[in-house]
Short mmCIF file of C-alpha atoms in Angstrom, two decimals:
data_model
loop_
_atom_site.label_atom_id
_atom_site.label_comp_id
_atom_site.label_asym_id
_atom_site.label_seq_id
_atom_site.Cartn_x
_atom_site.Cartn_y
_atom_site.Cartn_z
CA PRO A 163 11.44 -28.11 -16.65
CA LEU A 164 10.67 -26.01 -13.59
CA SER A 165 7.11 -26.07 -12.28
CA ILE A 166 5.30 -23.67 -9.98
CA MET A 167 3.47 -25.77 -7.42
CA GLY A 168 0.24 -23.87 -7.96
CA ASN A 169 0.28 -24.90 -11.63
CA ALA A 170 1.77 -28.36 -11.35
CA ASP A 171 -0.19 -31.59 -11.34
CA THR A 172 0.21 -32.67 -7.73
CA SER A 173 -2.42 -35.40 -7.49
CA PRO A 174 -1.46 -38.39 -5.30
CA ASN A 175 -1.87 -40.82 -8.24
CA GLU A 176 0.60 -39.19 -10.64
CA SER A 177 3.67 -41.11 -11.84
CA SER A 178 7.16 -40.25 -10.63
CA GLY A 179 8.49 -39.48 -14.14
CA GLY A 180 11.88 -37.91 -13.37
CA LYS A 181 10.46 -35.62 -10.72
CA SER A 182 12.80 -33.63 -8.47
CA ILE A 183 11.76 -31.12 -5.80
CA SER A 184 13.92 -28.43 -4.20
CA LEU A 185 12.74 -26.79 -0.98
CA VAL A 186 13.87 -23.19 -0.51
CA ASP A 187 13.37 -21.20 2.72
CA HIS A 188 11.77 -24.19 4.43
CA ASN A 189 12.92 -27.76 5.02
CA LYS A 190 9.73 -29.80 5.09
CA ILE A 191 7.21 -30.17 2.29
CA ARG A 192 3.70 -29.10 3.27
CA SER A 193 1.14 -31.69 4.30
CA ASN A 194 -1.09 -31.44 1.22
CA LEU A 195 1.95 -32.34 -0.92
CA TRP A 196 3.19 -35.10 1.36
CA HIS A 197 2.64 -37.73 -1.35
CA LEU A 198 5.57 -36.07 -3.16
CA GLU A 199 7.97 -36.10 -0.21
CA GLN A 200 10.12 -38.88 -1.66
CA TYR A 201 11.03 -36.58 -4.56
CA VAL A 202 12.59 -33.89 -2.34
CA GLU A 203 16.25 -33.91 -3.36
CA GLU A 204 17.53 -30.46 -2.37
CA ILE A 205 16.96 -28.22 0.66
CA PHE A 206 18.26 -24.68 1.07
CA ASP A 207 17.03 -23.08 4.27
CA HIS A 208 17.97 -21.02 7.33
CA HIS A 209 15.31 -22.17 9.81
CA GLN A 210 15.56 -24.88 12.45
CA ASP A 211 15.89 -28.25 10.75
CA GLU A 212 12.75 -30.35 11.23
CA ASN A 213 14.73 -33.44 10.11
CA PHE A 214 12.41 -34.67 7.38
CA HIS A 215 13.34 -36.10 3.94
CA LEU A 216 16.53 -37.62 5.36
CA ASP A 217 16.50 -40.53 2.90
CA SER A 218 15.72 -38.67 -0.32
CA VAL A 219 17.73 -35.44 -0.03
CA LYS A 220 21.06 -35.27 -1.86
CA ILE A 221 21.92 -31.65 -0.99
CA ARG A 222 20.89 -30.36 2.44
CA GLU A 223 21.98 -26.82 3.32
CA VAL A 224 20.20 -25.81 6.54
CA ALA A 225 22.05 -22.81 7.95
CA PHE A 226 20.71 -22.82 11.50
CA SER A 227 22.35 -23.69 14.81
CA GLY A 228 21.02 -23.41 18.34
CA GLN A 229 18.55 -20.54 18.26
CA LYS A 230 20.24 -18.62 15.48
CA ALA A 231 20.22 -18.54 11.70
CA LEU A 232 23.74 -18.70 10.26
CA VAL A 233 22.79 -16.54 7.28
CA GLY A 234 20.32 -13.69 7.11
CA SER A 235 18.84 -14.76 3.78
CA THR A 236 18.21 -18.10 2.09
CA CYS A 237 19.26 -16.39 -1.14
CA THR A 238 22.77 -16.27 0.30
CA LEU A 239 22.80 -20.07 0.23
CA ILE A 240 21.74 -19.99 -3.43
CA VAL A 241 24.55 -17.55 -4.24
CA GLU A 242 27.06 -19.72 -2.38
CA ARG A 243 25.94 -22.68 -4.48
CA MET A 244 26.45 -20.62 -7.63
CA MET A 245 29.92 -19.56 -6.42
CA LYS A 246 30.94 -23.18 -5.80
CA THR A 247 29.70 -24.22 -9.24
CA ARG A 248 31.61 -21.40 -10.88
CA GLN A 249 34.80 -22.20 -8.97
CA SER A 250 34.49 -25.87 -9.92
CA SER A 251 34.05 -24.97 -13.58
CA ALA A 252 37.07 -22.68 -13.47
CA LYS A 253 39.29 -25.39 -11.97
CA SER A 254 38.24 -27.98 -14.53
CA ASN A 255 38.15 -25.52 -17.45
CA THR A 256 34.83 -27.01 -18.49
CA SER A 257 33.19 -23.70 -19.34
CA ASP A 258 34.00 -20.08 -20.02
CA GLN A 259 33.66 -17.64 -17.14
CA TYR A 260 30.82 -15.20 -17.61
CA ASN A 261 28.86 -12.67 -15.60
CA LEU A 262 25.53 -13.54 -14.07
CA ASP A 263 22.32 -12.57 -15.80
CA ALA A 264 21.41 -9.07 -14.57
CA GLY A 265 17.81 -10.03 -13.80
CA LEU A 266 18.95 -12.92 -11.62
CA GLY A 267 21.58 -10.72 -9.99
CA ILE A 268 19.15 -7.94 -9.03
CA ALA A 269 16.56 -10.46 -7.77
CA LEU A 270 19.03 -12.21 -5.46
CA LEU A 271 20.72 -8.99 -4.38
CA GLY A 272 17.43 -7.28 -3.54
CA VAL A 273 16.23 -10.16 -1.35
CA ILE A 274 19.51 -10.42 0.56
CA LEU A 275 19.57 -6.68 1.21
CA LEU A 276 15.95 -6.77 2.35
CA ASP A 277 16.40 -9.83 4.60
CA THR A 278 19.50 -8.35 6.26
CA MET A 279 18.19 -4.76 6.34
CA ASN A 280 21.20 -3.83 4.20
CA MET A 281 23.50 -5.39 6.79
CA ASN A 282 22.35 -2.91 9.45
CA PRO A 283 24.33 -3.88 12.59
CA GLU A 284 21.46 -2.75 14.84
CA ALA A 285 19.21 -5.36 13.26
CA SER A 286 21.82 -8.13 13.71
CA LYS A 287 20.38 -10.06 10.77
CA GLY A 288 23.30 -10.13 8.36
CA THR A 289 26.43 -12.27 8.59
CA GLU A 290 29.82 -12.34 6.85
CA ARG A 291 28.39 -14.93 4.50
CA ASP A 292 25.61 -12.53 3.46
CA GLU A 293 28.16 -9.76 2.89
CA SER A 294 30.26 -12.08 0.72
CA ALA A 295 27.18 -12.99 -1.33
CA ILE A 296 26.32 -9.30 -1.79
CA ASP A 297 29.86 -8.53 -2.94
CA TYR A 298 29.81 -11.44 -5.36
CA LEU A 299 26.55 -10.30 -6.96
CA MET A 300 27.68 -6.67 -7.15
CA ASN A 301 30.93 -7.61 -8.88
CA ASN A 302 29.83 -10.51 -11.08
CA SER A 303 26.46 -9.51 -12.55
CA ASP A 304 26.08 -8.16 -16.07
CA TRP A 305 24.54 -4.86 -14.96
CA GLU A 306 24.80 -3.34 -18.46
CA MET A 307 22.00 -5.70 -19.51
CA LEU A 308 19.65 -4.80 -16.65
CA ARG A 309 16.15 -4.03 -17.94
CA ILE A 310 13.82 -2.80 -15.20
CA GLU A 311 11.57 0.25 -15.12
CA THR A 312 12.96 1.52 -11.81
CA LYS A 313 16.65 1.28 -12.65
CA GLU A 314 17.20 5.05 -12.57
CA GLN A 315 15.90 5.12 -8.98
CA ILE A 316 18.51 2.61 -7.84
CA ARG A 317 21.46 3.64 -10.02
CA SER A 318 24.81 4.18 -8.32
CA ASN A 319 26.37 7.63 -8.71
CA ARG A 320 29.82 6.08 -9.00
CA ASN A 321 29.57 5.48 -12.73
CA ASN A 322 26.82 7.13 -14.75
CA GLU A 323 27.62 5.09 -17.83
CA LEU A 324 26.99 1.70 -16.24
CA MET A 325 23.83 0.51 -14.52
CA VAL A 326 25.47 -0.50 -11.25
CA PRO A 327 22.84 -0.57 -8.51
CA ASP A 328 23.44 1.43 -5.36
CA ARG A 329 22.99 -0.86 -2.35
CA ALA A 330 21.35 1.74 -0.13
CA LYS A 331 19.02 2.99 -2.87
CA LEU A 332 17.99 -0.53 -3.89
CA TYR A 333 17.37 -1.57 -0.29
CA GLU A 334 15.35 1.56 0.52
CA TYR A 335 13.25 1.19 -2.63
CA ILE A 336 12.35 -2.44 -1.89
CA ARG A 337 11.93 -1.82 1.85
CA ASP A 338 9.54 1.06 1.29
CA SER A 339 7.52 -1.08 -1.12
CA LYS A 340 7.42 -4.04 1.27
CA PHE A 341 6.39 -1.98 4.30
CA ASP A 342 3.97 0.27 2.42
CA ARG A 343 1.32 0.93 5.07
CA THR A 344 -1.43 1.68 2.54
CA PHE A 345 -0.74 -1.62 0.78
CA TRP A 346 -1.05 -3.59 4.03
CA LYS A 347 -4.07 -1.66 5.33
CA GLU A 348 -6.04 -2.21 2.13
CA MET A 349 -5.28 -5.94 2.11
CA SER A 350 -7.98 -8.31 3.37
CA ALA A 351 -7.40 -10.11 6.67
CA ARG A 352 -6.91 -13.43 4.89
CA ASP A 353 -4.42 -12.06 2.39
CA ALA A 354 -2.44 -10.41 5.18
CA MET A 355 -2.22 -13.73 7.03
CA ARG A 356 -1.40 -15.74 3.90
CA ILE A 357 1.24 -13.57 2.23
CA ASP A 358 4.07 -14.70 4.55
CA TYR A 359 2.76 -17.78 6.35
CA LYS A 360 4.56 -20.93 7.50
CA ARG A 361 3.11 -24.08 9.04
CA PHE A 362 5.04 -26.08 11.63
CA GLU A 363 4.64 -29.54 13.13
CA PRO A 364 6.50 -31.14 16.05
CA THR A 365 8.93 -33.93 15.21
CA SER A 366 6.46 -36.37 16.72
CA SER A 367 4.29 -35.99 13.60
CA SER A 368 2.92 -39.16 12.02
CA SER A 369 4.28 -40.69 8.82
CA ASP A 370 1.87 -38.69 6.68
CA GLY A 371 3.33 -35.42 7.97
CA LYS A 372 0.28 -34.47 10.03
CA SER A 373 0.18 -33.56 13.70
CA ASN A 374 -2.47 -32.62 16.25
CA ASP A 375 -0.09 -29.93 17.56
CA ALA A 376 0.48 -28.26 14.19
CA PHE A 377 0.62 -24.47 14.36
CA GLY A 378 1.03 -21.61 11.93
CA LEU A 379 2.91 -18.32 12.10
CA SER A 380 2.01 -15.37 9.87
CA SER A 381 4.38 -12.43 9.53
CA VAL A 382 2.41 -9.22 8.98
CA LEU A 383 4.08 -5.87 8.34
CA LEU A 384 1.40 -3.83 10.03
CA ASP A 385 0.65 -2.56 13.51
CA LEU A 386 -1.42 -5.15 15.37
CA ASP A 387 -4.18 -2.64 16.08
CA ASP A 388 -4.57 -2.09 12.33
CA MET A 389 -4.69 -5.84 11.81
CA LEU A 390 -7.38 -6.35 14.45
CA VAL A 391 -9.78 -3.84 12.88
CA LYS A 392 -9.77 -5.51 9.47
CA LYS A 393 -13.23 -6.66 8.43
CA ASP A 394 -14.26 -9.97 10.05
CA PHE A 395 -10.74 -10.44 11.36
CA LEU A 396 -11.34 -13.15 13.94
CA SER A 397 -13.84 -15.21 11.95
CA THR A 398 -11.45 -15.02 8.99
CA ALA A 399 -8.59 -16.20 11.22
CA VAL A 400 -10.65 -19.19 12.37
CA LYS A 401 -11.45 -20.15 8.77
CA PHE A 402 -7.76 -19.75 7.94
CA MET A 403 -6.82 -22.10 10.80
CA ASN A 404 -9.33 -24.69 9.62
CA GLU A 405 -8.11 -24.41 6.03
CA PHE A 406 -4.50 -25.05 7.01
CA GLU A 407 -5.37 -27.57 9.74
CA VAL A 408 -3.70 -25.85 12.69
CA GLY A 409 -4.96 -25.59 16.24
CA THR A 410 -2.88 -22.54 17.05
CA LEU A 411 -2.17 -19.50 14.90
CA GLY A 412 0.39 -16.84 15.71
CA ILE A 413 0.28 -13.47 13.98
CA MET A 414 3.61 -11.71 14.26
CA CYS A 415 3.22 -8.02 13.56
CA MET A 416 6.23 -5.85 12.82
CA VAL A 417 6.67 -2.20 11.87
CA ILE A 418 9.87 -0.22 11.35
CA VAL A 419 10.37 2.88 13.49
CA ASP A 420 13.61 4.85 13.09
CA ASP A 421 15.12 1.92 11.17
CA ARG A 422 14.44 -0.46 14.07
CA PRO A 423 11.82 -3.23 14.06
CA GLN A 424 9.06 -3.17 16.68
CA ARG A 425 7.14 -6.38 17.25
CA GLU A 426 3.87 -7.64 18.69
CA LEU A 427 2.36 -11.12 18.74
CA LEU A 428 -1.20 -12.42 18.71
CA LEU A 429 -1.96 -16.06 19.54
CA ILE A 430 -5.29 -17.65 18.62
CA GLY A 431 -6.10 -21.18 19.73
CA ASP A 432 -9.04 -23.54 19.37
CA ALA A 433 -10.53 -25.57 22.20
CA SER A 434 -8.00 -28.39 21.78
CA SER A 435 -4.95 -26.09 21.77
CA GLU A 436 -2.81 -25.13 24.74
CA VAL A 437 -2.71 -21.37 24.24
CA GLU A 438 -2.95 -20.62 27.96
CA SER A 439 0.01 -22.88 28.74
CA LEU A 440 1.91 -21.60 25.70
CA ALA A 441 1.39 -18.02 26.88
CA THR A 442 2.86 -18.91 30.26
CA TYR A 443 5.80 -20.65 28.58
CA LEU A 444 6.61 -17.69 26.32
CA THR A 445 6.41 -15.14 29.14
CA SER A 446 8.08 -17.00 32.00
CA ASP A 447 10.21 -19.93 30.80
CA ASN A 448 13.98 -19.42 30.75
CA ALA A 449 14.18 -20.72 27.18
CA ALA A 450 12.03 -17.83 25.94
CA GLU A 451 13.55 -15.13 28.14
CA PHE A 452 15.72 -13.70 25.34
CA LEU A 453 12.62 -12.63 23.37
CA ASP A 454 11.39 -10.48 26.28
CA ILE A 455 7.73 -11.30 25.62
CA SER A 456 5.09 -9.85 27.94
CA LEU A 457 1.34 -10.44 28.02
CA VAL A 458 -0.98 -7.49 27.36
CA GLU A 459 -3.26 -8.00 30.35
CA ASP A 460 -6.17 -5.74 29.37
CA PHE A 461 -6.67 -7.34 25.96
CA THR A 462 -9.57 -9.78 25.96
CA GLU A 463 -11.57 -11.75 23.44
CA THR A 464 -14.64 -9.65 24.25
CA ALA A 465 -12.89 -6.69 22.62
CA GLN A 466 -13.43 -8.35 19.25
CA GLN A 467 -16.72 -7.48 17.55
CA ASP A 468 -16.69 -10.76 15.62
CA ALA A 469 -15.61 -12.96 18.53
CA VAL A 470 -15.91 -16.73 17.96
CA ASP A 471 -16.88 -19.00 20.85
CA GLY A 472 -14.38 -21.65 21.85
CA TYR A 473 -11.27 -19.75 20.79
CA THR A 474 -8.70 -18.20 23.10
CA ILE A 475 -6.84 -15.03 22.10
CA LYS A 476 -3.70 -13.66 23.73
CA ARG A 477 -1.84 -10.48 22.84
CA PHE A 478 1.85 -9.88 23.60
CA GLN A 479 4.47 -7.18 23.37
CA GLN A 480 7.93 -8.37 22.29
CA GLY A 481 10.77 -6.38 23.79
CA ASN A 482 13.53 -7.95 21.69
CA PRO A 483 13.04 -6.66 18.13
CA LYS A 484 15.65 -9.06 16.77
CA GLY A 485 13.55 -12.12 17.59
CA SER A 486 11.92 -13.14 14.32
CA ARG A 487 9.97 -16.25 13.31
CA LYS A 488 13.29 -18.11 13.12
CA GLN A 489 13.59 -17.77 16.89
CA LEU A 490 9.90 -18.03 17.86
CA ALA A 491 9.06 -21.15 15.84
CA PRO A 492 11.71 -23.39 17.48
CA LEU A 493 10.45 -22.33 20.92
CA ILE A 494 6.87 -23.25 20.10
CA LEU A 495 8.01 -26.51 18.49
CA SER A 496 9.89 -27.32 21.68
CA PHE A 497 6.82 -26.49 23.78
CA PHE A 498 4.52 -28.81 21.81
CA SER A 499 7.13 -31.57 21.52
CA SER A 500 7.48 -31.70 25.30
#
């Protein structure tokens, strides 16, 4: 049976009992579940490989090379796996060919369209592999059986008798929901930081998966100014850092203007972190030049009403809108590893 980690018994003393863990959209199990790391058997991801679980993993699909993801969406890797399984079954005649469940099809399709911004060339997020996955889902899902309340809002005009989703309509519907400014403004500071958060550790981490240079990156779909004025923002950020045991926290803010992403970055570091040196690295090192990051000079910690002593805060503008967490995280990992 499948278990949601929040509901599963994950105590260190539990028995192994046929356990198998698949990591999706990340390639290292988080530190508070490190006692289960030997059960990680599958990885499907498009971030830089942190090279953990090398002994236990049977399937390792990490679509990342250099500073670039090879697919725009991890769901593309899942679809490719489904395609291979279907092709294998067809060759061996071990099962009848059938269309995908419509609910699964719309879930995978929606995420790929959202991650690739509907293959918008200006965003440079999508690849040929993503397009192939989209085509496969569009042509091999049992859309007649789709049962969702919003299906009329995403119906294609090509065939009024069948519930074939329109790519543009589906993407715009999900995009508008994801970037809903009211939704993000009403969210608490902690929820905004937690909703799309990833924790990273240099490869020099100890055997228990912990590291003194661990850092976190939160993706927030809100203007940074709106994030900063949330109630008790800085004190909440400090508590968040302590909870997830990181010395440095990056908050990556992105908004869409005229179908193009605009990005800002906030770095918060405790007394033991190297935020000052990291700021210099991101703004002046050749390795980070492609992100076009510049320090906002007139932004200071004293501007925060709930300032916390001992913490350094740096604000940046990012000129390259295509540089997402997939590009920033490897740079920071490299900085701490060296």
